[in-house]
Amino acid sequence: MHEDANDHEALLEALIDGSLPDERGRFGPFGGQYVPETLMTAVNRLSEGVRDVLPSAAFQQRLEAELKSWVGRPTALTAAPRLGERWGADVWFKREDLAHTGAHKINNGIGQALLAQALGAKRVVAETGAGQHGVAAAAACARLGLPCVVYMGEVDVERQAPNVDRMRRLGASVISVTSGDRTLRSAIDEAIRDWVSDPEGTYYLIGSAIGPHPYPLLVRELQAVIGREARAQMLEKGGKLPDAVFACVGGGSNAIGIFHAFLADRDVALFGIEAGGCGSALGQHSATIAAGRPGVLHGNYSMLLYDDDGQIQETHSVSAGLDYPGVGPEHSLLKLVGRVDYETASDAEALAALDECCEAEGILPALESAHALAGAKRWADKNPGRRILIGMSGRGDKDMPILSRFPRSEAGVDVAA
Ligand SMILES: *Cc1c(COP(=O)(O)O)cnc(C)c1O
């Protein structure tokens, strides 16, 4: 027990000082490169790019310029006093909903598109589930003049039609995937297959902090701008750091992005909120860390939802962006070493938190982000008077078709007689 604690502390220190992931792409026991031999050339090329190009001054300057003038960074840090009064807390939002295309995904989209260009790629392939990453990838590729192909499961093409149109308007070709489960998981399989067939000319632009090494590291580095900004803004605007930070966790990119700058601040509690869906049985939620077991999916070893026969489970969440059976390996390590607590919020809790945020602050959050709000509210109840930072990963305009199926919860009472 005592030895375990020492090991865990050493792993956390290594993560903080940048010596993890190691050269095999391991975050402690998690991560790695579980890819076929045919993909190793492509993965190694990318690793070199992440090691040599990404940190270079020239690349960082280009990235910063695009983040500032095209994405709209830095995004605001907004105090939420009316929500804070209701919750008995000092509440702040980090506003990724204000970023171009409406969510944090664009930080990763433009960053990887720039890397693709720097590595000499002639075309980009991406996968998308709900379409948010596909839109970010399509926009970034249009910005840089790179042809973009987005793989999307047939089921998602049907239920996310407006985003399919958006991607096509932005110049991307959208390919409907009819194999496998015809959702995000099969779309990732197809994108990887495309990449294998042309590892020199094609760049695979992955949408979250998942996949084989170096993707979890690359995506975290591109999203870490969220936490760097938020930490500085909290100190500048509020004079001190938050007591707790909350973010929703799908694949884990916005959460790792906001957490990373706070890992060394041991007094700052970190909470990842997964989708509790409509029940605790397999298939009713996407609470990968809370309810999963370790396994391999999409090239890395991490927590995963699968049944006793080893079959990956279908997941459910009212928010399409959290609907993924895996999670990034860095989160699995943060859970193992106890630096981040992972909890769940149900569909109903997220919907209620969304309404409360709309009414109290005039901000319509994405259904994904509403899970972070619900988790924060629950914590505020038990810990009165604390300062809370919430990662507002995206805006909820995209969710209007889903929201129209749910009546406003009682938080939203019509004022006019
Ligand atoms: C895609 C998405 C998420 C979930 O993805 P992560 O990689 O876990 O961040 C969360 N919020 C919004 C608004 C999204 O679009």
CSV table of C-alpha atoms and ligand atoms in Angstrom, one decimal:
chain,number,residue,atom,x,y,z
A,1,MET,CA,0.0,0.0,0.0
A,2,HIS,CA,2.7,2.4,1.1
A,3,GLU,CA,4.9,1.4,-1.9
A,4,ASP,CA,2.0,1.9,-4.2
A,5,ALA,CA,1.5,5.4,-2.9
A,6,ASN,CA,5.2,6.1,-3.6
A,7,ASP,CA,5.0,4.7,-7.1
A,8,HIS,CA,1.9,6.8,-7.8
A,9,GLU,CA,3.6,10.0,-6.5
A,10,ALA,CA,6.6,9.2,-8.8
A,11,LEU,CA,4.3,8.8,-11.8
A,12,LEU,CA,2.5,12.0,-11.1
A,13,GLU,CA,5.8,13.9,-10.7
A,14,ALA,CA,7.0,12.4,-14.0
A,15,LEU,CA,3.8,13.5,-15.7
A,16,ILE,CA,4.2,17.0,-14.3
A,17,ASP,CA,7.9,17.4,-15.2
A,18,GLY,CA,7.2,16.2,-18.8
A,19,SER,CA,9.0,12.8,-18.7
A,20,LEU,CA,5.8,11.0,-19.3
A,21,PRO,CA,4.7,9.8,-21.8
A,22,ASP,CA,8.0,7.8,-22.1
A,23,GLU,CA,9.6,7.0,-25.4
A,24,ARG,CA,7.2,4.1,-25.9
A,25,GLY,CA,4.3,6.5,-25.5
A,26,ARG,CA,3.4,5.2,-22.0
A,27,PHE,CA,1.6,7.1,-19.3
A,28,GLY,CA,2.6,4.6,-16.6
A,29,PRO,CA,0.7,1.4,-17.5
A,30,PHE,CA,-1.5,3.2,-20.0
A,31,GLY,CA,-1.1,4.5,-23.6
A,32,GLY,CA,1.3,2.9,-26.0
A,33,GLN,CA,1.2,2.1,-29.7
A,34,TYR,CA,-1.0,-0.9,-30.4
A,35,VAL,CA,-1.0,-0.6,-34.2
A,36,PRO,CA,-0.3,-3.0,-37.1
A,37,GLU,CA,3.2,-3.0,-38.5
A,38,THR,CA,1.9,-1.3,-41.6
A,39,LEU,CA,1.1,1.8,-39.6
A,40,MET,CA,4.5,2.1,-37.8
A,41,THR,CA,6.1,4.3,-40.6
A,42,ALA,CA,3.3,6.8,-40.3
A,43,VAL,CA,3.2,6.8,-36.5
A,44,ASN,CA,7.0,7.3,-36.4
A,45,ARG,CA,6.9,10.2,-38.8
A,46,LEU,CA,4.3,11.8,-36.7
A,47,SER,CA,6.3,11.2,-33.5
A,48,GLU,CA,9.3,13.0,-35.1
A,49,GLY,CA,7.0,15.9,-36.0
A,50,VAL,CA,5.7,16.1,-32.5
A,51,ARG,CA,9.2,16.0,-31.1
A,52,ASP,CA,10.9,18.4,-33.6
A,53,VAL,CA,8.4,20.6,-35.3
A,54,LEU,CA,5.7,21.2,-32.7
A,55,PRO,CA,7.9,22.8,-30.1
A,56,SER,CA,9.9,24.9,-32.7
A,57,ALA,CA,9.7,28.6,-32.5
A,58,ALA,CA,8.6,29.0,-36.1
A,59,PHE,CA,5.7,26.5,-35.6
A,60,GLN,CA,4.6,28.0,-32.3
A,61,GLN,CA,4.6,31.5,-33.8
A,62,ARG,CA,2.3,30.4,-36.7
A,63,LEU,CA,0.0,28.5,-34.3
A,64,GLU,CA,-0.2,31.5,-31.9
A,65,ALA,CA,-1.1,33.8,-34.8
A,66,GLU,CA,-3.9,31.6,-35.9
A,67,LEU,CA,-5.2,31.0,-32.4
A,68,LYS,CA,-5.3,34.8,-31.9
A,69,SER,CA,-6.7,36.1,-35.1
A,70,TRP,CA,-8.7,33.2,-36.5
A,71,VAL,CA,-9.8,31.1,-33.5
A,72,GLY,CA,-10.4,34.2,-31.2
A,73,ARG,CA,-8.0,33.4,-28.3
A,74,PRO,CA,-7.6,34.0,-25.5
A,75,THR,CA,-11.2,33.0,-24.8
A,76,ALA,CA,-12.8,34.9,-21.9
A,77,LEU,CA,-12.9,33.9,-18.3
A,78,THR,CA,-16.4,34.9,-17.1
A,79,ALA,CA,-17.6,35.2,-13.5
A,80,ALA,CA,-21.0,33.6,-13.0
A,81,PRO,CA,-22.4,35.5,-10.0
A,82,ARG,CA,-26.1,34.6,-10.3
A,83,LEU,CA,-25.3,30.9,-10.6
A,84,GLY,CA,-22.8,31.3,-7.8
A,85,GLU,CA,-25.5,32.8,-5.6
A,86,ARG,CA,-27.8,29.9,-6.2
A,87,TRP,CA,-25.1,27.3,-5.5
A,88,GLY,CA,-23.4,29.2,-2.6
A,89,ALA,CA,-20.1,29.3,-4.5
A,90,ASP,CA,-17.8,31.6,-6.4
A,91,VAL,CA,-18.2,30.3,-9.9
A,92,TRP,CA,-16.2,31.0,-13.0
A,93,PHE,CA,-16.4,29.8,-16.6
A,94,LYS,CA,-13.6,29.3,-19.1
A,95,ARG,CA,-15.4,30.1,-22.3
A,96,GLU,CA,-14.3,27.7,-25.0
A,97,ASP,CA,-17.9,28.2,-26.3
A,98,LEU,CA,-16.7,31.5,-27.6
A,99,ALA,CA,-14.0,29.9,-29.8
A,100,HIS,CA,-14.4,29.8,-33.6
A,101,THR,CA,-16.8,27.0,-34.6
A,102,GLY,CA,-18.2,26.9,-31.1
A,103,ALA,CA,-16.0,24.6,-29.0
A,104,HIS,CA,-12.5,23.8,-27.9
A,105,LYS,CA,-12.1,21.3,-30.8
A,106,ILE,CA,-10.8,24.1,-33.0
A,107,ASN,CA,-7.6,24.4,-30.9
A,108,ASN,CA,-6.7,20.9,-31.9
A,109,GLY,CA,-8.1,21.2,-35.5
A,110,ILE,CA,-6.0,24.2,-36.4
A,111,GLY,CA,-2.9,22.9,-34.5
A,112,GLN,CA,-2.9,19.5,-36.3
A,113,ALA,CA,-3.7,21.0,-39.7
A,114,LEU,CA,-0.7,23.3,-39.3
A,115,LEU,CA,1.4,20.3,-38.3
A,116,ALA,CA,0.1,18.3,-41.4
A,117,GLN,CA,1.2,21.2,-43.6
A,118,ALA,CA,4.6,21.4,-41.9
A,119,LEU,CA,5.1,17.7,-42.4
A,120,GLY,CA,4.3,18.0,-46.1
A,121,ALA,CA,1.0,16.2,-46.2
A,122,LYS,CA,-1.1,16.5,-49.3
A,123,ARG,CA,-4.5,15.7,-47.7
A,124,VAL,CA,-6.0,15.3,-44.3
A,125,VAL,CA,-8.4,12.6,-43.1
A,126,ALA,CA,-10.5,12.9,-39.9
A,127,GLU,CA,-13.2,11.0,-38.2
A,128,THR,CA,-16.3,12.5,-36.5
A,129,GLY,CA,-19.2,11.3,-34.4
A,130,ALA,CA,-21.5,14.1,-33.7
A,131,GLY,CA,-19.8,16.2,-36.4
A,132,GLN,CA,-18.2,18.8,-34.1
A,133,HIS,CA,-14.7,17.6,-34.8
A,134,GLY,CA,-15.4,17.1,-38.5
A,135,VAL,CA,-16.5,20.8,-38.7
A,136,ALA,CA,-13.4,21.9,-36.8
A,137,ALA,CA,-11.1,19.8,-39.1
A,138,ALA,CA,-12.9,21.0,-42.2
A,139,ALA,CA,-12.7,24.6,-41.2
A,140,ALA,CA,-9.0,24.3,-40.3
A,141,CYS,CA,-8.2,22.6,-43.6
A,142,ALA,CA,-10.1,25.2,-45.6
A,143,ARG,CA,-8.1,27.9,-43.8
A,144,LEU,CA,-4.8,26.2,-44.9
A,145,GLY,CA,-5.9,25.0,-48.3
A,146,LEU,CA,-5.6,21.3,-47.5
A,147,PRO,CA,-8.1,18.8,-49.0
A,148,CYS,CA,-10.1,17.2,-46.2
A,149,VAL,CA,-11.9,13.9,-46.0
A,150,VAL,CA,-14.2,13.2,-43.0
A,151,TYR,CA,-15.3,9.7,-42.2
A,152,MET,CA,-18.6,9.5,-40.4
A,153,GLY,CA,-20.7,6.5,-39.4
A,154,GLU,CA,-23.9,6.1,-41.5
A,155,VAL,CA,-26.1,6.4,-38.3
A,156,ASP,CA,-24.4,9.7,-37.4
A,157,VAL,CA,-24.7,11.0,-40.9
A,158,GLU,CA,-28.5,10.6,-40.6
A,159,ARG,CA,-28.9,12.0,-37.0
A,160,GLN,CA,-26.4,14.9,-37.5
A,161,ALA,CA,-27.5,16.2,-40.9
A,162,PRO,CA,-26.8,19.9,-40.2
A,163,ASN,CA,-23.2,19.2,-39.4
A,164,VAL,CA,-22.8,17.1,-42.5
A,165,ASP,CA,-23.9,20.2,-44.5
A,166,ARG,CA,-21.6,22.4,-42.6
A,167,MET,CA,-18.6,20.2,-43.3
A,168,ARG,CA,-19.5,20.1,-47.0
A,169,ARG,CA,-19.9,23.9,-47.2
A,170,LEU,CA,-16.5,24.1,-45.6
A,171,GLY,CA,-15.1,22.1,-48.6
A,172,ALA,CA,-14.7,18.7,-46.9
A,173,SER,CA,-15.8,15.4,-48.5
A,174,VAL,CA,-17.9,13.4,-46.0
A,175,ILE,CA,-17.8,9.7,-46.4
A,176,SER,CA,-20.6,7.7,-44.8
A,177,VAL,CA,-19.2,4.5,-43.1
A,178,THR,CA,-21.5,1.5,-43.4
A,179,SER,CA,-19.3,-1.1,-41.7
A,180,GLY,CA,-19.2,-2.1,-38.0
A,181,ASP,CA,-21.4,-0.2,-35.6
A,182,ARG,CA,-21.8,2.7,-38.2
A,183,THR,CA,-21.0,5.3,-35.5
A,184,LEU,CA,-17.8,7.0,-34.3
A,185,ARG,CA,-15.9,3.7,-33.6
A,186,SER,CA,-16.2,2.5,-37.2
A,187,ALA,CA,-15.5,6.0,-38.5
A,188,ILE,CA,-12.1,5.9,-36.6
A,189,ASP,CA,-11.4,2.5,-38.0
A,190,GLU,CA,-12.0,3.7,-41.5
A,191,ALA,CA,-9.9,6.9,-41.1
A,192,ILE,CA,-7.0,4.8,-39.8
A,193,ARG,CA,-7.4,2.4,-42.8
A,194,ASP,CA,-7.2,5.4,-45.2
A,195,TRP,CA,-4.1,6.7,-43.4
A,196,VAL,CA,-2.3,3.3,-43.6
A,197,SER,CA,-2.9,3.2,-47.4
A,198,ASP,CA,-0.9,6.4,-47.9
A,199,PRO,CA,1.2,7.2,-44.8
A,200,GLU,CA,3.4,9.7,-46.7
A,201,GLY,CA,0.9,11.9,-48.3
A,202,THR,CA,-2.0,11.6,-45.8
A,203,TYR,CA,-2.3,13.1,-42.3
A,204,TYR,CA,-4.8,11.7,-39.9
A,205,LEU,CA,-6.3,14.5,-37.8
A,206,ILE,CA,-7.7,12.7,-34.7
A,207,GLY,CA,-10.4,14.5,-32.7
A,208,SER,CA,-9.6,13.8,-29.0
A,209,ALA,CA,-6.7,12.8,-26.7
A,210,ILE,CA,-7.0,9.2,-27.7
A,211,GLY,CA,-5.3,6.9,-30.3
A,212,PRO,CA,-1.8,5.5,-30.5
A,213,HIS,CA,1.2,7.6,-29.2
A,214,PRO,CA,1.9,10.4,-30.0
A,215,TYR,CA,-1.7,11.5,-30.5
A,216,PRO,CA,-2.7,11.7,-26.8
A,217,LEU,CA,0.4,13.8,-26.2
A,218,LEU,CA,-0.1,16.0,-29.3
A,219,VAL,CA,-3.8,16.7,-28.6
A,220,ARG,CA,-3.0,17.5,-24.9
A,221,GLU,CA,-0.3,19.9,-26.0
A,222,LEU,CA,-2.7,21.7,-28.4
A,223,GLN,CA,-5.5,21.9,-25.8
A,224,ALA,CA,-3.3,22.8,-22.8
A,225,VAL,CA,-3.7,26.5,-23.9
A,226,ILE,CA,-7.1,26.3,-22.2
A,227,GLY,CA,-5.7,25.7,-18.8
A,228,ARG,CA,-2.7,28.0,-19.2
A,229,GLU,CA,-5.0,30.9,-20.1
A,230,ALA,CA,-7.5,30.0,-17.4
A,231,ARG,CA,-4.9,29.7,-14.6
A,232,ALA,CA,-3.4,33.1,-15.5
A,233,GLN,CA,-6.9,34.7,-15.8
A,234,MET,CA,-8.0,33.3,-12.4
A,235,LEU,CA,-4.9,34.9,-10.8
A,236,GLU,CA,-5.3,38.1,-12.6
A,237,LYS,CA,-9.1,38.6,-12.3
A,238,GLY,CA,-9.7,36.8,-9.1
A,239,GLY,CA,-6.4,37.1,-7.3
A,240,LYS,CA,-6.2,33.4,-6.5
A,241,LEU,CA,-6.5,30.0,-8.0
A,242,PRO,CA,-9.8,28.0,-7.8
A,243,ASP,CA,-10.4,25.4,-5.1
A,244,ALA,CA,-11.8,23.0,-7.8
A,245,VAL,CA,-11.8,22.7,-11.6
A,246,PHE,CA,-14.6,20.8,-13.4
A,247,ALA,CA,-14.6,19.5,-17.0
A,248,CYS,CA,-16.6,17.0,-18.9
A,249,VAL,CA,-14.9,13.9,-20.3
A,250,GLY,CA,-15.6,12.2,-23.5
A,251,GLY,CA,-12.3,11.2,-25.1
A,252,GLY,CA,-10.9,13.6,-22.7
A,253,SER,CA,-9.4,16.5,-24.7
A,254,ASN,CA,-11.0,19.5,-23.2
A,255,ALA,CA,-10.6,18.1,-19.7
A,256,ILE,CA,-6.9,17.3,-20.1
A,257,GLY,CA,-6.5,20.7,-21.7
A,258,ILE,CA,-7.9,22.6,-18.7
A,259,PHE,CA,-6.4,20.2,-16.1
A,260,HIS,CA,-2.8,20.2,-17.3
A,261,ALA,CA,-1.8,23.6,-16.1
A,262,PHE,CA,-3.2,22.8,-12.6
A,263,LEU,CA,-1.6,19.4,-12.0
A,264,ALA,CA,1.2,20.8,-9.9
A,265,ASP,CA,-1.2,23.0,-7.8
A,266,ARG,CA,-1.9,20.2,-5.3
A,267,ASP,CA,-4.5,22.4,-3.5
A,268,VAL,CA,-6.6,22.6,-6.6
A,269,ALA,CA,-9.0,19.7,-6.7
A,270,LEU,CA,-9.7,18.4,-10.3
A,271,PHE,CA,-12.9,16.7,-11.4
A,272,GLY,CA,-13.7,14.9,-14.6
A,273,ILE,CA,-17.4,14.4,-15.2
A,274,GLU,CA,-18.4,11.5,-17.5
A,275,ALA,CA,-21.8,10.8,-19.0
A,276,GLY,CA,-23.9,8.8,-16.6
A,277,GLY,CA,-26.6,8.6,-19.2
A,278,CYS,CA,-29.9,7.1,-18.2
A,279,GLY,CA,-28.7,4.2,-15.9
A,280,SER,CA,-25.8,2.2,-14.6
A,281,ALA,CA,-26.1,-0.9,-16.8
A,282,LEU,CA,-23.7,-1.4,-19.7
A,283,GLY,CA,-25.1,0.4,-22.7
A,284,GLN,CA,-27.0,3.0,-20.7
A,285,HIS,CA,-24.1,5.4,-20.1
A,286,SER,CA,-20.6,6.3,-21.3
A,287,ALA,CA,-18.8,6.4,-17.9
A,288,THR,CA,-15.6,4.8,-19.1
A,289,ILE,CA,-13.4,5.6,-16.1
A,290,ALA,CA,-16.1,5.2,-13.5
A,291,ALA,CA,-17.4,1.9,-14.8
A,292,GLY,CA,-14.8,0.5,-17.3
A,293,ARG,CA,-11.8,-1.8,-17.2
A,294,PRO,CA,-8.4,-1.5,-18.9
A,295,GLY,CA,-8.2,-2.7,-22.5
A,296,VAL,CA,-7.0,-1.8,-26.0
A,297,LEU,CA,-9.0,0.3,-28.4
A,298,HIS,CA,-7.9,2.5,-31.3
A,299,GLY,CA,-4.2,1.9,-30.7
A,300,ASN,CA,-3.9,2.6,-26.9
A,301,TYR,CA,-4.3,0.8,-23.6
A,302,SER,CA,-6.7,2.7,-21.4
A,303,MET,CA,-10.0,2.3,-19.5
A,304,LEU,CA,-12.7,1.0,-21.8
A,305,LEU,CA,-16.3,-0.2,-21.7
A,306,TYR,CA,-16.6,-3.9,-22.8
A,307,ASP,CA,-18.6,-6.9,-21.7
A,308,ASP,CA,-17.4,-10.3,-20.3
A,309,ASP,CA,-16.9,-11.6,-23.9
A,310,GLY,CA,-14.6,-8.7,-24.6
A,311,GLN,CA,-17.1,-7.0,-26.9
A,312,ILE,CA,-16.9,-3.2,-26.9
A,313,GLN,CA,-20.1,-1.8,-25.5
A,314,GLU,CA,-22.5,0.5,-27.2
A,315,THR,CA,-22.7,3.7,-25.1
A,316,HIS,CA,-25.4,6.2,-24.4
A,317,SER,CA,-25.5,9.8,-23.6
A,318,VAL,CA,-27.9,12.6,-24.3
A,319,SER,CA,-24.8,14.5,-25.5
A,320,ALA,CA,-23.3,13.0,-28.7
A,321,GLY,CA,-19.8,14.3,-27.9
A,322,LEU,CA,-19.5,12.2,-24.8
A,323,ASP,CA,-20.7,9.0,-26.5
A,324,TYR,CA,-17.5,7.1,-26.8
A,325,PRO,CA,-16.5,3.8,-25.1
A,326,GLY,CA,-12.9,4.7,-24.5
A,327,VAL,CA,-11.0,7.5,-22.9
A,328,GLY,CA,-7.5,9.0,-23.3
A,329,PRO,CA,-4.7,7.2,-21.5
A,330,GLU,CA,-3.5,10.2,-19.5
A,331,HIS,CA,-6.9,10.3,-17.8
A,332,SER,CA,-6.6,6.6,-16.8
A,333,LEU,CA,-3.2,7.5,-15.2
A,334,LEU,CA,-4.6,10.5,-13.4
A,335,LYS,CA,-7.3,8.3,-12.0
A,336,LEU,CA,-4.8,5.6,-11.0
A,337,VAL,CA,-2.6,8.1,-9.1
A,338,GLY,CA,-5.6,9.9,-7.6
A,339,ARG,CA,-4.8,13.4,-8.9
A,340,VAL,CA,-8.2,13.7,-10.6
A,341,ASP,CA,-11.6,12.4,-9.3
A,342,TYR,CA,-13.9,11.1,-12.0
A,343,GLU,CA,-17.6,11.2,-11.4
A,344,THR,CA,-20.7,11.0,-13.5
A,345,ALA,CA,-23.7,13.2,-14.3
A,346,SER,CA,-26.9,11.7,-15.7
A,347,ASP,CA,-28.7,12.9,-18.8
A,348,ALA,CA,-31.4,14.5,-16.4
A,349,GLU,CA,-28.8,16.2,-14.3
A,350,ALA,CA,-27.1,17.7,-17.3
A,351,LEU,CA,-30.4,18.9,-18.8
A,352,ALA,CA,-31.3,20.6,-15.6
A,353,ALA,CA,-27.9,22.2,-15.2
A,354,LEU,CA,-28.1,23.4,-18.8
A,355,ASP,CA,-31.4,25.2,-18.1
A,356,GLU,CA,-30.1,26.7,-14.9
A,357,CYS,CA,-27.1,28.1,-16.6
A,358,CYS,CA,-29.2,29.6,-19.4
A,359,GLU,CA,-31.5,31.3,-17.0
A,360,ALA,CA,-28.9,32.5,-14.5
A,361,GLU,CA,-26.1,33.5,-16.8
A,362,GLY,CA,-27.6,34.0,-20.3
A,363,ILE,CA,-25.3,31.3,-21.7
A,364,LEU,CA,-26.5,28.2,-23.5
A,365,PRO,CA,-23.9,25.6,-22.9
A,366,ALA,CA,-23.3,22.5,-25.0
A,367,LEU,CA,-25.0,19.4,-23.5
A,368,GLU,CA,-21.4,18.0,-23.0
A,369,SER,CA,-20.4,21.0,-20.9
A,370,ALA,CA,-23.6,20.8,-19.0
A,371,HIS,CA,-22.3,17.6,-17.4
A,372,ALA,CA,-19.4,19.6,-15.9
A,373,LEU,CA,-21.9,22.1,-14.6
A,374,ALA,CA,-23.9,19.3,-13.0
A,375,GLY,CA,-20.9,17.9,-11.3
A,376,ALA,CA,-19.8,21.3,-10.0
A,377,LYS,CA,-23.3,22.0,-8.6
A,378,ARG,CA,-23.2,18.7,-6.7
A,379,TRP,CA,-19.8,19.5,-5.2
A,380,ALA,CA,-20.8,23.0,-4.3
A,381,ASP,CA,-23.7,21.6,-2.4
A,382,LYS,CA,-21.3,19.6,-0.2
A,383,ASN,CA,-18.5,22.3,-0.1
A,384,PRO,CA,-20.1,25.7,0.5
A,385,GLY,CA,-18.4,29.0,-0.2
A,386,ARG,CA,-15.6,27.6,-2.5
A,387,ARG,CA,-14.2,29.0,-5.7
A,388,ILE,CA,-15.0,26.8,-8.7
A,389,LEU,CA,-13.7,26.9,-12.3
A,390,ILE,CA,-15.8,25.2,-14.9
A,391,GLY,CA,-14.6,24.3,-18.4
A,392,MET,CA,-17.3,25.5,-20.8
A,393,SER,CA,-16.2,23.3,-23.6
A,394,GLY,CA,-18.7,24.5,-26.2
A,395,ARG,CA,-22.0,26.2,-26.9
A,396,GLY,CA,-25.3,24.6,-27.1
A,397,ASP,CA,-26.8,26.0,-30.3
A,398,LYS,CA,-25.9,22.6,-32.0
A,399,ASP,CA,-28.1,20.8,-29.4
A,400,MET,CA,-31.3,22.7,-30.1
A,401,PRO,CA,-32.9,19.8,-32.1
A,402,ILE,CA,-32.3,17.4,-29.1
A,403,LEU,CA,-33.3,20.0,-26.6
A,404,SER,CA,-36.6,20.6,-28.3
A,405,ARG,CA,-37.5,17.0,-27.3
A,406,PHE,CA,-37.2,17.9,-23.6
A,407,PRO,CA,-39.4,20.5,-21.8
A,408,ARG,CA,-37.6,23.1,-19.9
A,409,SER,CA,-36.8,21.9,-16.4
A,410,GLU,CA,-38.3,23.8,-13.5
A,411,ALA,CA,-35.2,26.0,-13.2
A,412,GLY,CA,-36.7,27.8,-16.3
A,413,VAL,CA,-40.0,29.4,-15.3
A,414,ASP,CA,-41.7,31.7,-17.8
A,415,VAL,CA,-41.5,35.2,-16.4
A,416,ALA,CA,-44.1,36.9,-18.6
A,417,ALA,CA,-47.7,36.4,-17.5
B,1,LIG,C1,-16.5,16.8,-28.6
B,1,LIG,C2,-16.9,17.6,-27.4
B,1,LIG,C3,-16.7,17.2,-26.1
B,1,LIG,C4,-16.0,15.9,-25.7
B,1,LIG,O1,-14.7,15.7,-26.2
B,1,LIG,P1,-13.5,15.7,-25.3
B,1,LIG,O2,-12.4,15.2,-26.2
B,1,LIG,O3,-13.7,14.8,-24.1
B,1,LIG,O4,-13.3,17.1,-24.9
B,1,LIG,C5,-17.0,18.0,-25.0
B,1,LIG,N1,-17.6,19.2,-25.2
B,1,LIG,C6,-17.9,19.6,-26.5
B,1,LIG,C7,-18.6,20.9,-26.6
B,1,LIG,C8,-17.6,18.9,-27.6
B,1,LIG,O5,-17.9,19.3,-28.8
